[in-house]
Amino acid sequence: MSSTPVGSRLPESESSSARPVPRLSLRENLVGLKDMRRDQLAFLVRSVETHGDIFHMRLGGLPTVMINHPDHLQHVLVDHHQNYDKDNFLYRATRTVLREGLIANKGGESWRTHRKLMQPSFHRSSVAGFTTNISDLTAELLRAWEPDADAGTPVEVTADVADLALKIVLRALFGVDAAERGRQFERDFLEVNAIAGKFFRFPFPPLSWYSPSRNRLRALIRNMDAFIAYLISARMEHRSDKPDLFTLLLNSLDEETGTGLTHEQLTSEILAMIIAGYETSSNSISWIFYQLAAHPDIQRRVQEEVDGVLDGRVPTFDDLPNLSYTRRVIDETLRLFTPAWQTMRHAVDEDVIDGYRIPKGTDVYLNLFTFHRHPEFWPDPTRFDPERFTPEEVAKRPRGVYQPFGSGPRYCLGKQFALTELHIITVMLAQAFHVTRPPGQPPVGFAPLITLHPKGGIRLRLQRR
Ligand code: HEM
């Protein structure tokens, strides 16, 4: 691996001795363009099997270097992160919706200031304080499912947990409740995600053009902005001194001095945080429930653990370390069904990764779908096996082979929040119900939007315990 100091130009000798990144042939790229539109995941899996851990390809027609080795991710996301910002094709498309909100922010000073501003809301102590919100809202959903469970009617898990995850973010971080409007916001964002995911697979015509789908996208963004405006005004009406993320952001709103956030920045920060906070979590919860239903023996072990540790009481933040088998099920689900499954960086300056030349301006693509199935680090990679996450097994693996929350300075700000949320919800589900797949239901596939969704949503039957 190159050991060039971060942020400096490469020594002439290192740059000139580097090899070019292997390229897909013209034919492979043309076939790939079609395959990518048909089945993006299959195309990526095949490309990695054929070309290895680093190669140059046209992704949706645009030149990209794909990396798939832990050392490469460590280089780009951690060791040389200053040379890799988010001024790239994937995030330019995402910024159409999220603008300069934290997740899609290009990087540099504005990202640093905003991340620092929001960081305290995600400290361990703040997250511990969210636990009651999470368990209260989860209990509400579990109660609402009881009539369906008694009637033997399958529940729409994906749609219902999306509502739950949105309510949790709104209440925990922003101190607001917005039931009906929230549902419309979810529908709007799902459509946005589908349009953006399709655009990523075939980026023509540009998003700024006028076409039925581009016009629809603009209308959906207007709806989502109106939802954020509603949240801001609702919260302004019931001003509280609760030191939550909303208060933090509002207090930094200082248009006169220009030192805080402008109104537009406030809107995009809130929008980005809500989307980052509910979308990935709700897909993860859907997949966790689905895995429990698909693996009755694993579900039984989870039930035994939660019964043994909690004896029917509501879990608290301090209980979570004692519910370690359940946590392994969550970790394994996040390995195989990583919701924030693809990301991209842009090389600000030329670089060398593992002896390969990366010209200035290169878009570097990485996806955690193929990465978390790397056969060198995960034997029988597609098998669902929570035992991979016992402390002994984790210690055997090299650092950085598992990173559902990313790594380096731009790793997920909500990691602790998300893990706490997934843990509490899974534990409470296991206490309340036994889940099964409805008879005759075919296996649920993937919908690779900008985030990874269960195709068509997950429906499950519940039996009261
Ligand atoms: C299972 C749930 C989640 C997963 C798998 C996940 C995953 C990720 C990943 C992989 C990134 C890094 C993307 C990159 O490097 O390009 C990220 C960034 C981020 N996530 Fe999450 N996330 C989850 C839940 C959450 C939650 C609950 C919140 C907030 C409440 C959140 C807020 C953020 C933010 C703000 C960023 C951008 C950080 C920055 O650029 O400084 N995420 N997430």
Short mmCIF file of C-alpha atoms and ligand atoms in Angstrom, two decimals:
data_model
loop_
_atom_site.label_atom_id
_atom_site.label_comp_id
_atom_site.label_asym_id
_atom_site.label_seq_id
_atom_site.Cartn_x
_atom_site.Cartn_y
_atom_site.Cartn_z
CA MET A 1 0.00 0.00 0.00
CA SER A 2 1.11 3.56 -0.64
CA SER A 3 2.26 5.42 2.44
CA THR A 4 2.25 8.94 1.01
CA PRO A 5 1.40 11.56 3.65
CA VAL A 6 -2.19 12.65 3.46
CA GLY A 7 -2.85 15.85 1.55
CA SER A 8 0.58 16.08 -0.07
CA ARG A 9 1.30 15.56 -3.74
CA LEU A 10 2.72 12.18 -4.63
CA PRO A 11 6.48 11.88 -5.06
CA GLU A 12 7.29 11.66 -8.77
CA SER A 13 8.81 8.17 -8.38
CA GLU A 14 5.73 6.69 -6.73
CA SER A 15 3.37 8.10 -9.31
CA SER A 16 5.48 7.06 -12.31
CA SER A 17 6.08 3.49 -11.08
CA ALA A 18 2.37 2.93 -10.45
CA ARG A 19 0.39 0.64 -12.75
CA PRO A 20 -2.80 1.70 -14.48
CA VAL A 21 -5.98 0.27 -12.95
CA PRO A 22 -7.14 -2.74 -15.05
CA ARG A 23 -10.00 -1.77 -17.35
CA LEU A 24 -13.11 -3.55 -18.50
CA SER A 25 -13.13 -3.98 -22.28
CA LEU A 26 -15.42 -1.86 -24.46
CA ARG A 27 -17.63 -4.90 -24.97
CA GLU A 28 -17.83 -5.61 -21.23
CA ASN A 29 -18.75 -2.00 -20.58
CA LEU A 30 -21.47 -2.03 -23.23
CA VAL A 31 -22.94 -5.28 -21.92
CA GLY A 32 -22.54 -3.88 -18.39
CA LEU A 33 -24.58 -0.81 -19.25
CA LYS A 34 -27.50 -3.08 -20.13
CA ASP A 35 -26.93 -5.49 -17.22
CA MET A 36 -26.67 -2.66 -14.74
CA ARG A 37 -30.15 -1.46 -15.69
CA ARG A 38 -31.55 -4.98 -15.52
CA ASP A 39 -29.93 -6.17 -12.29
CA GLN A 40 -27.36 -3.87 -10.73
CA LEU A 41 -26.39 -6.27 -7.91
CA ALA A 42 -25.84 -9.28 -10.17
CA PHE A 43 -23.74 -7.09 -12.46
CA LEU A 44 -21.56 -5.91 -9.56
CA VAL A 45 -21.14 -9.42 -8.14
CA ARG A 46 -20.11 -10.75 -11.56
CA SER A 47 -17.71 -7.85 -12.16
CA VAL A 48 -15.92 -8.46 -8.85
CA GLU A 49 -15.72 -12.21 -9.50
CA THR A 50 -14.21 -11.57 -12.91
CA HIS A 51 -11.98 -8.56 -12.29
CA GLY A 52 -10.99 -8.75 -8.63
CA ASP A 53 -10.70 -6.00 -6.04
CA ILE A 54 -9.88 -2.96 -8.13
CA PHE A 55 -10.86 -2.19 -11.70
CA HIS A 56 -11.96 0.62 -13.95
CA MET A 57 -15.43 0.42 -15.43
CA ARG A 58 -18.22 2.55 -16.78
CA LEU A 59 -20.92 2.63 -14.15
CA GLY A 60 -24.12 3.74 -15.81
CA GLY A 61 -21.87 4.88 -18.67
CA LEU A 62 -19.63 7.07 -16.49
CA PRO A 63 -15.96 6.29 -15.79
CA THR A 64 -15.41 4.93 -12.27
CA VAL A 65 -12.83 2.95 -10.34
CA MET A 66 -14.43 0.27 -8.22
CA ILE A 67 -12.64 -0.86 -5.06
CA ASN A 68 -13.57 -3.93 -3.04
CA HIS A 69 -10.70 -4.73 -0.66
CA PRO A 70 -10.49 -3.64 3.01
CA ASP A 71 -7.04 -2.09 2.40
CA HIS A 72 -8.49 0.01 -0.41
CA LEU A 73 -11.40 1.21 1.73
CA GLN A 74 -8.97 1.99 4.54
CA HIS A 75 -6.87 4.04 2.09
CA VAL A 76 -9.77 6.05 0.65
CA LEU A 77 -12.06 6.48 3.67
CA VAL A 78 -9.52 6.70 6.47
CA ASP A 79 -5.80 7.12 5.77
CA HIS A 80 -6.07 9.46 2.77
CA HIS A 81 -9.56 10.81 3.35
CA GLN A 82 -8.50 14.42 2.71
CA ASN A 83 -7.90 13.48 -0.91
CA TYR A 84 -11.39 12.01 -1.34
CA ASP A 85 -14.47 14.20 -1.12
CA LYS A 86 -18.12 13.74 -2.08
CA ASP A 87 -17.97 15.93 -5.18
CA ASN A 88 -18.89 12.95 -7.34
CA PHE A 89 -21.65 11.63 -9.52
CA LEU A 90 -23.57 9.68 -6.84
CA TYR A 91 -23.63 12.56 -4.37
CA ARG A 92 -24.31 15.20 -7.03
CA ALA A 93 -27.52 13.25 -7.75
CA THR A 94 -28.23 12.92 -4.01
CA ARG A 95 -27.61 16.65 -3.46
CA THR A 96 -30.49 17.41 -5.83
CA VAL A 97 -32.66 16.18 -2.98
CA LEU A 98 -30.62 16.62 0.20
CA ARG A 99 -28.65 19.69 -0.91
CA GLU A 100 -25.79 20.48 1.46
CA GLY A 101 -27.27 18.47 4.37
CA LEU A 102 -24.58 16.56 6.23
CA ILE A 103 -24.75 13.23 4.45
CA ALA A 104 -24.40 14.62 0.92
CA ASN A 105 -22.22 17.61 1.80
CA LYS A 106 -19.17 17.74 -0.49
CA GLY A 107 -16.78 18.01 2.44
CA GLY A 108 -14.36 20.65 3.70
CA GLU A 109 -15.06 23.43 6.16
CA SER A 110 -18.89 23.53 5.90
CA TRP A 111 -19.11 19.75 6.52
CA ARG A 112 -16.68 19.97 9.47
CA THR A 113 -18.60 22.83 11.14
CA HIS A 114 -21.98 21.13 10.74
CA ARG A 115 -20.75 17.72 11.89
CA LYS A 116 -19.24 19.32 14.99
CA LEU A 117 -22.50 21.15 15.65
CA MET A 118 -24.59 17.98 15.52
CA GLN A 119 -22.17 15.55 17.14
CA PRO A 120 -23.38 16.10 20.76
CA SER A 121 -26.89 14.90 19.89
CA PHE A 122 -25.40 11.50 19.08
CA HIS A 123 -23.13 10.98 22.07
CA ARG A 124 -23.72 7.82 24.08
CA SER A 125 -25.46 9.71 26.87
CA SER A 126 -27.89 11.41 24.43
CA VAL A 127 -28.66 8.08 22.76
CA ALA A 128 -29.27 6.43 26.15
CA GLY A 129 -31.85 9.19 26.75
CA PHE A 130 -33.71 8.22 23.53
CA THR A 131 -34.35 4.67 24.71
CA THR A 132 -37.73 5.37 26.28
CA ASN A 133 -38.96 7.10 23.12
CA ILE A 134 -37.91 4.04 21.14
CA SER A 135 -39.54 1.52 23.48
CA ASP A 136 -42.78 3.55 23.85
CA LEU A 137 -43.25 3.91 20.11
CA THR A 138 -42.36 0.26 19.51
CA ALA A 139 -44.89 -0.87 22.12
CA GLU A 140 -47.52 1.19 20.27
CA LEU A 141 -46.81 -0.60 16.99
CA LEU A 142 -46.74 -4.04 18.61
CA ARG A 143 -50.16 -3.31 20.17
CA ALA A 144 -51.51 -2.17 16.80
CA TRP A 145 -50.39 -5.50 15.28
CA GLU A 146 -52.30 -7.61 17.81
CA PRO A 147 -55.64 -7.74 15.91
CA ASP A 148 -53.84 -8.90 12.75
CA ALA A 149 -51.91 -11.47 14.74
CA ASP A 150 -55.15 -12.81 16.25
CA ALA A 151 -56.86 -12.91 12.85
CA GLY A 152 -53.86 -14.62 11.22
CA THR A 153 -53.54 -11.76 8.71
CA PRO A 154 -49.97 -10.97 7.59
CA VAL A 155 -48.72 -7.50 8.56
CA GLU A 156 -46.98 -5.11 6.17
CA VAL A 157 -43.73 -5.05 8.10
CA THR A 158 -41.74 -2.73 5.83
CA ALA A 159 -44.39 -0.01 5.63
CA ASP A 160 -45.20 -0.19 9.35
CA VAL A 161 -41.60 -0.13 10.55
CA ALA A 162 -40.88 2.79 8.21
CA ASP A 163 -43.59 4.70 10.12
CA LEU A 164 -42.07 3.59 13.39
CA ALA A 165 -38.51 4.58 12.46
CA LEU A 166 -39.66 7.99 11.19
CA LYS A 167 -41.63 8.62 14.39
CA ILE A 168 -38.58 7.66 16.46
CA VAL A 169 -36.28 10.10 14.65
CA LEU A 170 -38.82 12.90 14.75
CA ARG A 171 -39.53 12.47 18.43
CA ALA A 172 -36.01 11.67 19.67
CA LEU A 173 -34.02 14.18 17.66
CA PHE A 174 -36.54 16.89 16.91
CA GLY A 175 -39.16 16.60 19.64
CA VAL A 176 -42.12 16.51 17.20
CA ASP A 177 -44.89 14.08 16.27
CA ALA A 178 -46.37 14.15 12.76
CA ALA A 179 -48.31 10.97 12.12
CA GLU A 180 -50.36 11.48 8.93
CA ARG A 181 -48.04 13.97 7.28
CA GLY A 182 -45.15 11.66 8.13
CA ARG A 183 -46.75 8.85 6.15
CA GLN A 184 -47.03 11.05 3.05
CA PHE A 185 -43.39 12.09 3.51
CA GLU A 186 -42.37 8.40 3.50
CA ARG A 187 -44.30 7.77 0.29
CA ASP A 188 -42.73 10.84 -1.32
CA PHE A 189 -39.24 9.80 -0.33
CA LEU A 190 -39.73 6.22 -1.53
CA GLU A 191 -40.59 7.60 -4.96
CA VAL A 192 -37.61 9.97 -4.88
CA ASN A 193 -35.34 7.06 -3.96
CA ALA A 194 -36.67 5.01 -6.90
CA ILE A 195 -36.18 7.87 -9.39
CA ALA A 196 -32.66 8.58 -8.04
CA GLY A 197 -31.75 4.86 -8.02
CA LYS A 198 -32.87 4.52 -11.63
CA PHE A 199 -30.94 7.65 -12.57
CA PHE A 200 -27.82 6.20 -10.96
CA ARG A 201 -28.14 3.07 -13.12
CA PHE A 202 -28.68 5.12 -16.28
CA PRO A 203 -27.88 8.81 -15.79
CA PHE A 204 -29.59 10.28 -18.85
CA PRO A 205 -31.14 12.77 -19.34
CA PRO A 206 -29.59 14.96 -16.59
CA LEU A 207 -31.75 15.63 -13.55
CA SER A 208 -31.93 19.34 -14.41
CA TRP A 209 -33.79 18.62 -17.66
CA TYR A 210 -37.54 18.80 -18.02
CA SER A 211 -39.19 15.41 -18.50
CA PRO A 212 -42.14 13.73 -16.76
CA SER A 213 -39.90 11.93 -14.23
CA ARG A 214 -37.72 15.02 -13.62
CA ASN A 215 -40.84 17.17 -13.10
CA ARG A 216 -42.20 14.57 -10.72
CA LEU A 217 -38.92 14.62 -8.80
CA ARG A 218 -39.15 18.41 -8.42
CA ALA A 219 -42.74 18.13 -7.14
CA LEU A 220 -41.73 15.47 -4.61
CA ILE A 221 -38.84 17.61 -3.34
CA ARG A 222 -41.26 20.53 -2.91
CA ASN A 223 -43.57 18.26 -0.87
CA MET A 224 -40.70 17.13 1.33
CA ASP A 225 -39.55 20.72 1.89
CA ALA A 226 -43.12 21.62 2.88
CA PHE A 227 -43.06 18.81 5.44
CA ILE A 228 -39.83 20.21 6.94
CA ALA A 229 -41.34 23.74 6.99
CA TYR A 230 -44.32 22.30 8.85
CA LEU A 231 -42.03 20.63 11.41
CA ILE A 232 -40.11 23.86 11.94
CA SER A 233 -43.27 25.89 12.47
CA ALA A 234 -44.81 23.21 14.75
CA ARG A 235 -41.72 23.22 16.87
CA MET A 236 -41.48 27.05 16.89
CA GLU A 237 -45.06 27.19 18.23
CA HIS A 238 -44.22 24.87 21.08
CA ARG A 239 -40.75 26.12 21.79
CA SER A 240 -39.01 24.07 24.42
CA ASP A 241 -35.61 24.31 25.99
CA LYS A 242 -35.03 20.61 25.59
CA PRO A 243 -31.42 20.35 24.47
CA ASP A 244 -32.26 18.21 21.41
CA LEU A 245 -30.96 18.47 17.88
CA PHE A 246 -33.72 20.88 16.92
CA THR A 247 -32.75 23.35 19.65
CA LEU A 248 -29.11 23.04 18.68
CA LEU A 249 -29.85 23.78 15.05
CA LEU A 250 -32.32 26.58 15.79
CA ASN A 251 -29.92 28.27 18.17
CA SER A 252 -27.33 28.32 15.46
CA LEU A 253 -29.79 29.99 13.07
CA ASP A 254 -28.34 33.46 12.92
CA GLU A 255 -28.93 35.10 9.59
CA GLU A 256 -27.90 38.56 10.78
CA THR A 257 -24.36 37.76 11.77
CA GLY A 258 -24.08 35.03 9.16
CA THR A 259 -22.25 32.82 11.61
CA GLY A 260 -24.97 30.18 12.07
CA LEU A 261 -27.15 28.26 9.66
CA THR A 262 -29.30 30.06 7.12
CA HIS A 263 -32.94 29.04 6.80
CA GLU A 264 -32.13 27.01 3.72
CA GLN A 265 -29.27 25.26 5.48
CA LEU A 266 -31.53 24.52 8.42
CA THR A 267 -34.09 22.94 6.08
CA SER A 268 -31.52 20.80 4.27
CA GLU A 269 -29.83 19.70 7.50
CA ILE A 270 -33.14 18.61 9.00
CA LEU A 271 -34.27 16.89 5.81
CA ALA A 272 -30.96 15.05 5.42
CA MET A 273 -30.91 13.97 9.05
CA ILE A 274 -34.48 12.69 8.96
CA ILE A 275 -33.85 10.72 5.79
CA ALA A 276 -30.49 9.36 6.99
CA GLY A 277 -32.13 8.47 10.29
CA TYR A 278 -35.30 6.64 9.34
CA GLU A 279 -34.71 5.07 5.95
CA THR A 280 -31.71 2.85 6.64
CA SER A 281 -33.00 1.81 10.06
CA SER A 282 -36.42 0.83 8.78
CA ASN A 283 -34.98 -1.34 6.01
CA SER A 284 -32.64 -3.01 8.51
CA ILE A 285 -35.52 -3.79 10.86
CA SER A 286 -37.52 -5.32 7.99
CA TRP A 287 -34.61 -7.56 7.07
CA ILE A 288 -33.97 -8.57 10.69
CA PHE A 289 -37.60 -9.64 11.14
CA TYR A 290 -37.44 -11.50 7.84
CA GLN A 291 -34.32 -13.40 8.91
CA LEU A 292 -35.96 -14.38 12.20
CA ALA A 293 -38.93 -15.75 10.25
CA ALA A 294 -36.64 -17.57 7.82
CA HIS A 295 -34.54 -19.18 10.60
CA PRO A 296 -36.82 -20.58 13.35
CA ASP A 297 -33.85 -21.98 15.31
CA ILE A 298 -32.22 -18.53 15.43
CA GLN A 299 -35.53 -16.95 16.40
CA ARG A 300 -35.88 -19.46 19.24
CA ARG A 301 -32.42 -18.57 20.59
CA VAL A 302 -33.30 -14.86 20.49
CA GLN A 303 -36.55 -15.56 22.37
CA GLU A 304 -34.69 -17.61 24.98
CA GLU A 305 -32.18 -14.83 25.46
CA VAL A 306 -34.73 -12.02 25.84
CA ASP A 307 -36.91 -14.10 28.16
CA GLY A 308 -33.91 -15.06 30.28
CA VAL A 309 -32.49 -11.54 30.59
CA LEU A 310 -35.69 -9.49 30.83
CA ASP A 311 -38.37 -11.84 32.10
CA GLY A 312 -41.03 -9.85 30.24
CA ARG A 313 -39.99 -6.31 31.23
CA VAL A 314 -39.26 -3.50 28.77
CA PRO A 315 -35.57 -3.37 27.77
CA THR A 316 -33.45 -0.40 28.87
CA PHE A 317 -30.22 0.92 27.42
CA ASP A 318 -28.26 -0.85 30.18
CA ASP A 319 -29.81 -4.23 29.31
CA LEU A 320 -28.45 -4.21 25.78
CA PRO A 321 -24.92 -5.53 26.50
CA ASN A 322 -26.55 -8.59 28.10
CA LEU A 323 -28.54 -9.32 24.95
CA SER A 324 -25.51 -10.29 22.90
CA TYR A 325 -26.96 -13.11 20.79
CA THR A 326 -29.69 -10.76 19.54
CA ARG A 327 -26.97 -8.24 18.69
CA ARG A 328 -25.14 -10.90 16.64
CA VAL A 329 -28.31 -11.47 14.61
CA ILE A 330 -28.43 -7.72 13.94
CA ASP A 331 -24.74 -7.61 12.97
CA GLU A 332 -25.13 -10.51 10.55
CA THR A 333 -28.22 -8.90 9.01
CA LEU A 334 -26.29 -5.66 8.50
CA ARG A 335 -23.52 -7.65 6.81
CA LEU A 336 -25.74 -9.29 4.20
CA PHE A 337 -28.44 -6.62 3.91
CA THR A 338 -26.45 -3.42 4.46
CA PRO A 339 -28.98 -0.67 3.76
CA ALA A 340 -26.51 2.17 2.99
CA TRP A 341 -24.96 -0.17 0.50
CA GLN A 342 -23.10 2.07 -1.92
CA THR A 343 -21.04 5.18 -1.71
CA MET A 344 -18.59 7.15 -3.78
CA ARG A 345 -15.63 9.45 -3.41
CA HIS A 346 -13.88 11.79 -5.82
CA ALA A 347 -10.08 11.99 -5.95
CA VAL A 348 -9.16 15.64 -5.42
CA ASP A 349 -5.60 14.97 -6.52
CA GLU A 350 -3.78 12.10 -8.20
CA ASP A 351 -3.03 9.18 -5.91
CA VAL A 352 -1.77 5.60 -5.83
CA ILE A 353 -3.91 2.86 -4.29
CA ASP A 354 -2.13 -0.44 -3.74
CA GLY A 355 0.31 0.32 -6.56
CA TYR A 356 -2.42 1.45 -8.99
CA ARG A 357 -2.49 4.98 -10.39
CA ILE A 358 -5.62 6.99 -9.58
CA PRO A 359 -5.66 10.12 -11.77
CA LYS A 360 -6.90 13.38 -10.31
CA GLY A 361 -10.70 13.68 -10.63
CA THR A 362 -11.40 9.92 -10.59
CA ASP A 363 -14.74 8.85 -9.11
CA VAL A 364 -14.09 5.90 -6.76
CA TYR A 365 -17.08 3.60 -6.16
CA LEU A 366 -17.46 1.11 -3.35
CA ASN A 367 -20.40 -1.00 -2.43
CA LEU A 368 -20.83 -2.87 0.82
CA PHE A 369 -22.95 -5.54 -0.88
CA THR A 370 -20.01 -7.21 -2.63
CA PHE A 371 -17.57 -6.03 0.05
CA HIS A 372 -19.42 -7.84 2.86
CA ARG A 373 -19.52 -10.98 0.73
CA HIS A 374 -15.77 -11.02 0.03
CA PRO A 375 -14.90 -14.76 0.01
CA GLU A 376 -11.39 -14.12 1.36
CA PHE A 377 -12.84 -12.90 4.66
CA TRP A 378 -16.27 -14.52 4.87
CA PRO A 379 -16.37 -18.31 4.32
CA ASP A 380 -19.59 -19.39 2.60
CA PRO A 381 -20.38 -15.67 2.31
CA THR A 382 -24.08 -15.75 1.46
CA ARG A 383 -25.02 -18.03 4.40
CA PHE A 384 -26.81 -16.22 7.24
CA ASP A 385 -24.85 -17.11 10.37
CA PRO A 386 -24.84 -14.90 13.50
CA GLU A 387 -21.99 -17.01 14.94
CA ARG A 388 -19.64 -15.02 12.72
CA PHE A 389 -19.98 -12.27 15.32
CA THR A 390 -18.90 -14.08 18.49
CA PRO A 391 -15.94 -12.18 20.03
CA GLU A 392 -13.61 -15.06 19.04
CA GLU A 393 -14.68 -14.99 15.39
CA VAL A 394 -14.50 -11.20 15.22
CA ALA A 395 -10.95 -11.31 16.63
CA LYS A 396 -9.87 -13.69 13.86
CA ARG A 397 -10.85 -11.30 11.05
CA PRO A 398 -8.65 -8.42 9.86
CA ARG A 399 -9.76 -4.94 10.88
CA GLY A 400 -12.10 -3.12 8.54
CA VAL A 401 -13.67 -6.09 6.72
CA TYR A 402 -17.03 -5.23 8.23
CA GLN A 403 -18.24 -1.66 8.06
CA PRO A 404 -22.00 -1.23 7.59
CA PHE A 405 -21.65 2.27 9.05
CA GLY A 406 -18.64 3.25 6.93
CA SER A 407 -15.31 4.38 8.36
CA GLY A 408 -13.07 7.42 8.63
CA PRO A 409 -14.27 10.92 9.52
CA ARG A 410 -17.49 10.55 7.51
CA TYR A 411 -18.62 7.35 9.19
CA CYS A 412 -22.26 7.25 10.23
CA LEU A 413 -23.07 9.90 12.80
CA GLY A 414 -26.12 7.91 13.87
CA LYS A 415 -24.33 4.56 14.37
CA GLN A 416 -24.94 4.29 18.12
CA PHE A 417 -28.50 5.60 17.72
CA ALA A 418 -29.25 3.06 14.98
CA LEU A 419 -27.76 0.09 16.83
CA THR A 420 -29.67 0.97 19.98
CA GLU A 421 -32.89 1.35 18.02
CA LEU A 422 -32.48 -1.94 16.12
CA HIS A 423 -31.60 -3.77 19.31
CA ILE A 424 -34.58 -2.48 21.35
CA ILE A 425 -37.08 -3.08 18.54
CA THR A 426 -35.83 -6.61 17.82
CA VAL A 427 -35.90 -7.51 21.51
CA MET A 428 -39.44 -6.18 21.93
CA LEU A 429 -40.66 -8.01 18.84
CA ALA A 430 -39.17 -11.26 20.15
CA GLN A 431 -40.90 -10.73 23.48
CA ALA A 432 -44.29 -10.13 21.90
CA PHE A 433 -44.56 -12.34 18.81
CA HIS A 434 -43.31 -15.38 16.99
CA VAL A 435 -42.89 -14.42 13.30
CA THR A 436 -43.29 -16.66 10.25
CA ARG A 437 -43.37 -16.19 6.50
CA PRO A 438 -46.87 -16.48 5.04
CA PRO A 439 -47.26 -19.91 3.39
CA GLY A 440 -46.41 -19.88 -0.31
CA GLN A 441 -44.61 -16.55 -0.13
CA PRO A 442 -41.61 -16.58 -2.51
CA PRO A 443 -38.27 -15.39 -1.07
CA VAL A 444 -38.04 -11.59 -0.94
CA GLY A 445 -35.44 -10.14 -3.31
CA PHE A 446 -33.48 -6.88 -3.32
CA ALA A 447 -34.54 -3.52 -4.71
CA PRO A 448 -31.22 -1.68 -5.09
CA LEU A 449 -32.37 1.94 -4.91
CA ILE A 450 -29.92 4.53 -3.62
CA THR A 451 -30.43 2.48 -0.44
CA LEU A 452 -31.09 -1.27 -0.42
CA HIS A 453 -34.77 -2.18 0.01
CA PRO A 454 -36.63 -5.48 0.22
CA LYS A 455 -38.35 -5.77 -3.16
CA GLY A 456 -42.08 -5.30 -2.81
CA GLY A 457 -41.74 -5.00 1.00
CA ILE A 458 -41.79 -7.72 3.64
CA ARG A 459 -45.04 -9.25 4.92
CA LEU A 460 -45.02 -11.59 7.88
CA ARG A 461 -47.45 -13.55 10.02
CA LEU A 462 -47.33 -12.94 13.75
CA GLN A 463 -48.33 -15.24 16.55
CA ARG A 464 -48.66 -13.87 20.06
CA ARG A 465 -46.22 -15.49 22.49
C1 HEM B 1 -28.85 0.71 10.25
C2 HEM B 1 -28.89 2.00 10.10
C3 HEM B 1 -27.83 2.83 9.44
C4 HEM B 1 -26.83 2.47 8.58
C5 HEM B 1 -26.48 1.07 8.07
C6 HEM B 1 -26.11 3.68 8.23
C7 HEM B 1 -25.00 3.71 7.41
C8 HEM B 1 -24.29 4.85 7.09
C9 HEM B 1 -23.10 4.88 6.27
C10 HEM B 1 -22.45 3.67 5.59
C11 HEM B 1 -22.69 6.16 6.20
C12 HEM B 1 -21.41 6.68 5.50
C13 HEM B 1 -21.63 7.00 4.04
C14 HEM B 1 -20.34 7.41 3.35
O1 HEM B 1 -19.24 7.30 3.90
O2 HEM B 1 -20.43 7.81 2.20
C15 HEM B 1 -23.62 6.97 6.96
C16 HEM B 1 -23.55 8.32 7.13
C17 HEM B 1 -24.42 9.05 7.89
N1 HEM B 1 -25.45 8.56 8.66
FE1 HEM B 1 -26.02 6.65 8.86
N2 HEM B 1 -26.69 4.73 8.88
C18 HEM B 1 -27.73 4.26 9.63
C19 HEM B 1 -28.57 4.99 10.46
C20 HEM B 1 -28.43 6.34 10.72
C21 HEM B 1 -29.22 7.08 11.67
C22 HEM B 1 -30.27 6.48 12.59
C23 HEM B 1 -28.82 8.38 11.57
C24 HEM B 1 -29.30 9.60 12.32
C25 HEM B 1 -30.26 9.63 13.16
C26 HEM B 1 -27.77 8.45 10.57
C27 HEM B 1 -27.13 9.58 10.17
C28 HEM B 1 -26.06 9.62 9.30
C29 HEM B 1 -25.40 10.85 8.90
C30 HEM B 1 -25.77 12.25 9.35
C31 HEM B 1 -24.37 10.50 8.03
C32 HEM B 1 -23.40 11.45 7.33
C33 HEM B 1 -22.19 11.65 8.21
C34 HEM B 1 -21.16 12.60 7.60
O3 HEM B 1 -21.04 12.67 6.38
O4 HEM B 1 -20.46 13.24 8.37
N3 HEM B 1 -27.57 7.18 10.08
N4 HEM B 1 -24.58 6.13 7.50
#
